[in-house]
PDB file of C-alpha atoms in Angstrom:
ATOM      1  CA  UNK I   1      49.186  -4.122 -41.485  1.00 74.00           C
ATOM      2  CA  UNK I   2      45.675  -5.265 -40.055  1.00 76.00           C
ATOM      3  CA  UNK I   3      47.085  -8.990 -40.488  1.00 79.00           C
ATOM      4  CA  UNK I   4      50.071  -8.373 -38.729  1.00 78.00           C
ATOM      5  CA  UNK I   5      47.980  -6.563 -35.670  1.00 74.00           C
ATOM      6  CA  UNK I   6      45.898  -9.586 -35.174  1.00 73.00           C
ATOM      7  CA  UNK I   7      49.077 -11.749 -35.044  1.00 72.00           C
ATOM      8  CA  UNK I   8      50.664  -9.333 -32.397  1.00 70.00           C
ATOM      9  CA  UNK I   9      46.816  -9.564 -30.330  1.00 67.00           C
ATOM     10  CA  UNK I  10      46.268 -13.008 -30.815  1.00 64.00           C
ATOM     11  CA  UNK I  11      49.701 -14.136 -29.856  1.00 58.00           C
ATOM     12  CA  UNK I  12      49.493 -12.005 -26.465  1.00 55.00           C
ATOM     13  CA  UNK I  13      48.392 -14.132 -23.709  1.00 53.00           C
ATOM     14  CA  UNK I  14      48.701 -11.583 -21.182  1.00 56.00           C
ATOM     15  CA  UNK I  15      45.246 -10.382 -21.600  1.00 55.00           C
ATOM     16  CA  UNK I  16      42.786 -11.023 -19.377  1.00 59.00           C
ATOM     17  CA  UNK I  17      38.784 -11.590 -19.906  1.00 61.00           C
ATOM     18  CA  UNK I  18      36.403  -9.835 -16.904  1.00 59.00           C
ATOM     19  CA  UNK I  19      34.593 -12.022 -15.525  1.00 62.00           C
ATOM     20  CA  UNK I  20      31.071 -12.652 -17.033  1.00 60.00           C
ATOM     21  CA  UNK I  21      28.626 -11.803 -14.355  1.00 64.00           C
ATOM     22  CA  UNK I  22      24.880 -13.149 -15.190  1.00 78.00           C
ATOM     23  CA  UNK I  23      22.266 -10.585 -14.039  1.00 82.00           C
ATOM     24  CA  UNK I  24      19.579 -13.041 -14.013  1.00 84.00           C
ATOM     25  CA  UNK I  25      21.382 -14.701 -11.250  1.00 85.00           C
ATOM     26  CA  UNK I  26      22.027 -11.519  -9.063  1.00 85.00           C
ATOM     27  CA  UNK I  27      18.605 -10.854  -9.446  1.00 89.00           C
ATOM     28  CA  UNK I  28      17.343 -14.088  -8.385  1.00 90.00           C
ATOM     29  CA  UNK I  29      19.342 -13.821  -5.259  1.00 90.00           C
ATOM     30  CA  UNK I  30      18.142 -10.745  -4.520  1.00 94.00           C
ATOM     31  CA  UNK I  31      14.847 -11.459  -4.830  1.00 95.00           C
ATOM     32  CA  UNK I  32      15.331 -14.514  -2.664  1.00 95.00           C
ATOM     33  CA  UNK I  33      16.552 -12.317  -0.253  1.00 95.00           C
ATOM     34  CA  UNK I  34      13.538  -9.352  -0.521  1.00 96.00           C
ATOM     35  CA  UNK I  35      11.260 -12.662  -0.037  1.00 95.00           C
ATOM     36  CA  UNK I  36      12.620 -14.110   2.506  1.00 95.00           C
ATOM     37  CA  UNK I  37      12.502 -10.521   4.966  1.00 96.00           C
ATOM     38  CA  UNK I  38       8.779 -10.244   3.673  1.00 94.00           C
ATOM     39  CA  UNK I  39       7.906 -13.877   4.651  1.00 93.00           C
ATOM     40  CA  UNK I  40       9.605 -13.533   7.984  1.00 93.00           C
ATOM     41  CA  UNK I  41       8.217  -9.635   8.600  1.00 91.00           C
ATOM     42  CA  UNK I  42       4.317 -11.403   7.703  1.00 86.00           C
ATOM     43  CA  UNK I  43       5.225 -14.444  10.010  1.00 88.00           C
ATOM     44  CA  UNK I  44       6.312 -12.159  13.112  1.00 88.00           C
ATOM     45  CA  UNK I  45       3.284  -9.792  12.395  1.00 85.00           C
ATOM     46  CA  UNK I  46       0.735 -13.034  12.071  1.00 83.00           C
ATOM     47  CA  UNK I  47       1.774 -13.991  15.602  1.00 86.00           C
ATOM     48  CA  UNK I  48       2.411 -10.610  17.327  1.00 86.00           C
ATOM     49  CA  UNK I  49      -0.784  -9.119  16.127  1.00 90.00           C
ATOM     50  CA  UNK I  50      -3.632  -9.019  18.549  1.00 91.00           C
ATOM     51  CA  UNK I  51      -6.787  -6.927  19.440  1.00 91.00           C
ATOM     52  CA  UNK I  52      -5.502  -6.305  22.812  1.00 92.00           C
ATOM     53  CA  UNK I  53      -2.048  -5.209  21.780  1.00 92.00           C
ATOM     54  CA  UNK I  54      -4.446  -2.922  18.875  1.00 93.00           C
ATOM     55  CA  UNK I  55      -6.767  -1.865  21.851  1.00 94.00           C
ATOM     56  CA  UNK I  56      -3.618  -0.807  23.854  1.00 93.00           C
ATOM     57  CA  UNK I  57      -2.148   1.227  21.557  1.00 93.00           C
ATOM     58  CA  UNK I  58      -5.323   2.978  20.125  1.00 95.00           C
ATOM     59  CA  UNK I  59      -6.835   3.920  23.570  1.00 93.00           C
ATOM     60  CA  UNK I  60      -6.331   7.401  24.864  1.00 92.00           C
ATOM     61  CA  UNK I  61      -7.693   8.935  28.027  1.00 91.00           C
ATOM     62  CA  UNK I  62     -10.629  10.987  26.684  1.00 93.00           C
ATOM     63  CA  UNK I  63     -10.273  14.902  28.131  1.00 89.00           C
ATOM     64  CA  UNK I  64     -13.100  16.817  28.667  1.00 86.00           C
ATOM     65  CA  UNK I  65     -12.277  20.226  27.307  1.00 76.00           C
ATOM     66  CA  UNK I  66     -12.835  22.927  30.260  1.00 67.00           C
ATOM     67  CA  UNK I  67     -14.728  25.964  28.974  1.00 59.00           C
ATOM     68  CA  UNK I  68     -14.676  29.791  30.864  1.00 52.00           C
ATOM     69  CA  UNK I  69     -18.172  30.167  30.900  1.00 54.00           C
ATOM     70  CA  UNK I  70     -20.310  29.941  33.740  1.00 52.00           C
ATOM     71  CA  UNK I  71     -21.944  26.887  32.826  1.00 66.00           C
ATOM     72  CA  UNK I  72     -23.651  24.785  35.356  1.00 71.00           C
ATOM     73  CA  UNK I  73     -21.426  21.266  35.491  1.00 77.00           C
ATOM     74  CA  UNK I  74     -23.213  18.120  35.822  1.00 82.00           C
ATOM     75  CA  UNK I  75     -22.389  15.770  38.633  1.00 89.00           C
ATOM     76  CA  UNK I  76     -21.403  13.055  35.810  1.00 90.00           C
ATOM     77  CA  UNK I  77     -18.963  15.392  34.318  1.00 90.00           C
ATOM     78  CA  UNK I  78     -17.528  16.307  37.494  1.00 91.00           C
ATOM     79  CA  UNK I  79     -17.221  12.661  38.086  1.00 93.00           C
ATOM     80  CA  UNK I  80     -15.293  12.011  34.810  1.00 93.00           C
ATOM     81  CA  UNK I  81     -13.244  14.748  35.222  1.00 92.00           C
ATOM     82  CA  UNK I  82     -12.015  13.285  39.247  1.00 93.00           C
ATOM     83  CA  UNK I  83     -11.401   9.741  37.684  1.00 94.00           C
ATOM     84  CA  UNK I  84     -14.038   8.563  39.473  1.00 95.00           C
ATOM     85  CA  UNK I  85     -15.735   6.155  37.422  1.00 95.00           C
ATOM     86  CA  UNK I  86     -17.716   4.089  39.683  1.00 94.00           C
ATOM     87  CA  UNK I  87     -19.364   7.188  40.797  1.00 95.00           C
ATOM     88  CA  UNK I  88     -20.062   8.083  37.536  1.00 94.00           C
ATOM     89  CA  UNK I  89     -21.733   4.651  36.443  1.00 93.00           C
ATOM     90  CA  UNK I  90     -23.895   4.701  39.837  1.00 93.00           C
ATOM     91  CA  UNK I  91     -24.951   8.226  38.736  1.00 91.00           C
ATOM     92  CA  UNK I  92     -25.886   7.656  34.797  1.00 89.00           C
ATOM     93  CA  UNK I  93     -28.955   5.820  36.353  1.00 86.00           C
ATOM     94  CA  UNK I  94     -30.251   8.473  37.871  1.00 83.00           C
ATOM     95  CA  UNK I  95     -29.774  11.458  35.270  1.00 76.00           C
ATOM     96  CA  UNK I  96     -31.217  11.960  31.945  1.00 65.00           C
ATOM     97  CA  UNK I  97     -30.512   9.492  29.538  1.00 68.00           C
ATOM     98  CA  UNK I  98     -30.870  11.385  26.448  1.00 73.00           C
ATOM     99  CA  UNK I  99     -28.278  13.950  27.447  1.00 84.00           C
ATOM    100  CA  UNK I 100     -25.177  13.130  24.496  1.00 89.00           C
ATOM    101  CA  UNK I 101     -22.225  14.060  26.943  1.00 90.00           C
ATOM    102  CA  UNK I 102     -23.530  12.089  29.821  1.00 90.00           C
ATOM    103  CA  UNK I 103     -24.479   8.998  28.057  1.00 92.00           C
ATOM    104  CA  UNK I 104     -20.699   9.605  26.470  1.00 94.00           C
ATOM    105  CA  UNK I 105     -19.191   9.664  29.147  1.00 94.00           C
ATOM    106  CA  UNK I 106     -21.186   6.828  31.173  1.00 95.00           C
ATOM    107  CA  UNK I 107     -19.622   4.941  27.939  1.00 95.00           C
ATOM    108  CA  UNK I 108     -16.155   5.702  28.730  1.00 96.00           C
ATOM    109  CA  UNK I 109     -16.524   5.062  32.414  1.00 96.00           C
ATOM    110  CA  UNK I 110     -17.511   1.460  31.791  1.00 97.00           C
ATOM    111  CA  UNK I 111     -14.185   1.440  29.326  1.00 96.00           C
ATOM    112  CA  UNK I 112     -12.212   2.859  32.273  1.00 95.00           C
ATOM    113  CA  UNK I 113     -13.362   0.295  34.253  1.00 96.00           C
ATOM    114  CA  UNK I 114     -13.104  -2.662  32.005  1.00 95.00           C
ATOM    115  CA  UNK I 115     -16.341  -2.654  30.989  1.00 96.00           C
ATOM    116  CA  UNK I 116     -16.839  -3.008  27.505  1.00 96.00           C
ATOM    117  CA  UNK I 117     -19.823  -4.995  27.073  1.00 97.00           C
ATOM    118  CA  UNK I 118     -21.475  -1.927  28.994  1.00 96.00           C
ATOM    119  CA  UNK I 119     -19.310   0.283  27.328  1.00 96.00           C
ATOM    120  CA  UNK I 120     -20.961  -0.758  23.661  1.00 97.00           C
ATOM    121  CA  UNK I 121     -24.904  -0.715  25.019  1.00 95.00           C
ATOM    122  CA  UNK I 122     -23.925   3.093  25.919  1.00 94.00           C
ATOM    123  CA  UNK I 123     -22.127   4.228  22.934  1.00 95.00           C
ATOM    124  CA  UNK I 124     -24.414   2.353  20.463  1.00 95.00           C
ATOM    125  CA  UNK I 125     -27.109   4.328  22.266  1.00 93.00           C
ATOM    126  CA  UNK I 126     -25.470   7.483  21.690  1.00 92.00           C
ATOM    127  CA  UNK I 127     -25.252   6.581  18.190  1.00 93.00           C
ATOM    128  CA  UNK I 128     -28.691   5.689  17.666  1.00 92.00           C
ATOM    129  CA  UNK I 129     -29.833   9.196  18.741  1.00 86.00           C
ATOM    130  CA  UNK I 130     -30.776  12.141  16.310  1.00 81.00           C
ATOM    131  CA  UNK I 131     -28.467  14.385  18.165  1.00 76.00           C
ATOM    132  CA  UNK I 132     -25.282  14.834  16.769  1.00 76.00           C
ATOM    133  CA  UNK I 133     -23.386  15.660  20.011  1.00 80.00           C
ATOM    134  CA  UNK I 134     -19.986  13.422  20.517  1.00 91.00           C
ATOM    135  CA  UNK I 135     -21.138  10.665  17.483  1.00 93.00           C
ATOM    136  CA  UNK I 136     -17.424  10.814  15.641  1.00 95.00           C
ATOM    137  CA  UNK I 137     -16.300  10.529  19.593  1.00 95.00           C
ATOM    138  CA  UNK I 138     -18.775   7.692  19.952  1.00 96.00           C
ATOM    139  CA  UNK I 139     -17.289   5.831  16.878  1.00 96.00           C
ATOM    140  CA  UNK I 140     -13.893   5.800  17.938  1.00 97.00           C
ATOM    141  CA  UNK I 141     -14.259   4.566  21.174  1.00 97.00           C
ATOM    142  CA  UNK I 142     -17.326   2.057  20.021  1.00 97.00           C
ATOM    143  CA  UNK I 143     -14.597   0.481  17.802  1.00 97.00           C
ATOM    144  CA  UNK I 144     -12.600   0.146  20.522  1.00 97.00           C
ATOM    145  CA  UNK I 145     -14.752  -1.354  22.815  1.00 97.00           C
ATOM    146  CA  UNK I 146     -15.695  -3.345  19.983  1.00 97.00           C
ATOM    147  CA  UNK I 147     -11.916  -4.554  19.793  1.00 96.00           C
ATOM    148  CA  UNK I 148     -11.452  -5.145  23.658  1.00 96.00           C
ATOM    149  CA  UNK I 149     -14.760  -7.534  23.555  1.00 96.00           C
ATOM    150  CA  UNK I 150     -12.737  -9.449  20.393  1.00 94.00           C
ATOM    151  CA  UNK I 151     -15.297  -8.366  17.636  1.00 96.00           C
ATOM    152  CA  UNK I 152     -13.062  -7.397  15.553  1.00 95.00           C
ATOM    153  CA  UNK I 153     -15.406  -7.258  12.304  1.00 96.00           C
ATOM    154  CA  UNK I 154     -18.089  -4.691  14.225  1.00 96.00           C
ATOM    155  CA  UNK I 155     -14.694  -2.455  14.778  1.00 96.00           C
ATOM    156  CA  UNK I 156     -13.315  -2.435  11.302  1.00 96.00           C
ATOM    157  CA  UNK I 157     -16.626  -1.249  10.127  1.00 97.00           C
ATOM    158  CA  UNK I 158     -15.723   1.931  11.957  1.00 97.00           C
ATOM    159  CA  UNK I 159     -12.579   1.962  11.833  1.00 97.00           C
ATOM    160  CA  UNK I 160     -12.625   1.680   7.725  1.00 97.00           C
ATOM    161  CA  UNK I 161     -15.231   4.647   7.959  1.00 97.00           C
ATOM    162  CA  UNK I 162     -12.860   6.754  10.342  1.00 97.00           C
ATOM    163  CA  UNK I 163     -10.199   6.447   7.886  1.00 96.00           C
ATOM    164  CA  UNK I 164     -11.977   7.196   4.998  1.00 96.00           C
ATOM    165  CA  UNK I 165     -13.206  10.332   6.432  1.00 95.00           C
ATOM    166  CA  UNK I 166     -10.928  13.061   6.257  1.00 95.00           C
ATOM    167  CA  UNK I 167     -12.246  15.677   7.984  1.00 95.00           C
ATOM    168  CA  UNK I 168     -13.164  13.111  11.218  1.00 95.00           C
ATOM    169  CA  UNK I 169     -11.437  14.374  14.378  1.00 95.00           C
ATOM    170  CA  UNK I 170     -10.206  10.580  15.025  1.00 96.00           C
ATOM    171  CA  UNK I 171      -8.964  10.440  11.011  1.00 95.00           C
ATOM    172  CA  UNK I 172      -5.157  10.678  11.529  1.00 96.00           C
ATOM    173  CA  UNK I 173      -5.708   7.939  14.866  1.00 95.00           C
ATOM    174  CA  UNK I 174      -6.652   5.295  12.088  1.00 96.00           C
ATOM    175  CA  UNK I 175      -4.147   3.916   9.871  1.00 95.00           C
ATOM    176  CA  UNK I 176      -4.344   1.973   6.871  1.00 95.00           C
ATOM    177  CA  UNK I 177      -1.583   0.022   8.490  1.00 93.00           C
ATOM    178  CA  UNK I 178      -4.465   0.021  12.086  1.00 94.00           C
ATOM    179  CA  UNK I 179      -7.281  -1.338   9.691  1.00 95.00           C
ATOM    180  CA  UNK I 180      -4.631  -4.160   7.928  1.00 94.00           C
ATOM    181  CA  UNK I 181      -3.720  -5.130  11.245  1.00 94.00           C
ATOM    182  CA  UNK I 182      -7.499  -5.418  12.362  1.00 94.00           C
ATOM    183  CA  UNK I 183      -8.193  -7.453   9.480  1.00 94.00           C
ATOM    184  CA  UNK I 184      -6.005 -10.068  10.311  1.00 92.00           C
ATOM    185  CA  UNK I 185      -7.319  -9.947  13.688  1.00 93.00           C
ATOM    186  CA  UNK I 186     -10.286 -10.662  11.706  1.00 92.00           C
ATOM    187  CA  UNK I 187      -9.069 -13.521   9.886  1.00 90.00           C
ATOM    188  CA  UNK I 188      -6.970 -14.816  12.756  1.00 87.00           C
ATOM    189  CA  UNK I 189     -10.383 -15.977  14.288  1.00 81.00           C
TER     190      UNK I 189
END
């Protein structure tokens, strides 16, 4: 019986094979493929990257938060908080220099004004001091200023601390993806 069954199979040319398909060669192709996107996504980013276009879209106005006591306002803050930055830098000479929020905000002033060389000296300062008033504000905008000035290596020093701290009010402002980009700013040089 078995005999006669492989007569009957072997003699029936209607059959058809499926095609063999090699997996190696699908996957080949579609790693090709996955290499290819990578290669072009690293080539675009290599050319697009820069610390201006980094500076750009990092930088936020700074707010000074308004309070509902009946505090006495200095004339720097009321400066900063009319936009009027000139003012503001022509008035940091003459007030205490030790004072965090007006040696802050004389930093940010020389920012608004594209300033940064000035910006740094005042926001270094800060940072130097004992007092703890605006320093994780300080580093922020330090590594900015840091960026606009094209250091980028000073910048990812604070950026990569930023990032690492949690709890740092400018944390979720630095990306691992802000500190890769930074470092080929770096390396770009």
């Amino acid at each position: 019986v078995h005999q006669e069954m492989m007569k009957e199979l072997g003699s029936n040319s209607n059959t058809q094979k499926a095609p063999v398909v090699s997996l190696f060669k699908w996957t080949m192709r579609i790693a090709a493929g996955l290499f290819l996107v990578i290669l072009t996504s690293a080539v675009y980013l290599y050319f697009t990257v820069s610390g201006n276009g980094i500076y750009e879209s990092k930088y936020a106005d700074y707010t000074i938060s308004n309070t509902r006591s009946v505090e006495i306002v200095s004339p720097i803050v009321k400066a900063y908080k009319a936009k009027d930055y000139a003012k503001l830098i022509e008035l940091s000479q003459f007030f205490n220099s030790t004072n965090p929020e007006n040696t802050f905000l004389t930093g940010m002033a020389y920012l608004q004004t594209n300033q940064p060389a000035e910006a740094i000296k005042s926001l270094e300062f800060l940072l130097a001091q004992k007092e703890l008033g605006f320093k994780e504000d300080a580093e922020y905008y330090l590594a900015l200023a840091y960026i606009k000035v094209n250091n980028p290596k000073s910048a990812l020093v604070l950026f990569k601390k930023i990032n690492s701290d949690k709890l740092h009010p400018y944390h979720d402002k630095v990306s691992s993806w802000d500190i890769r980009k930074l470092e080929l700013v770096q390396w770009k040089q």
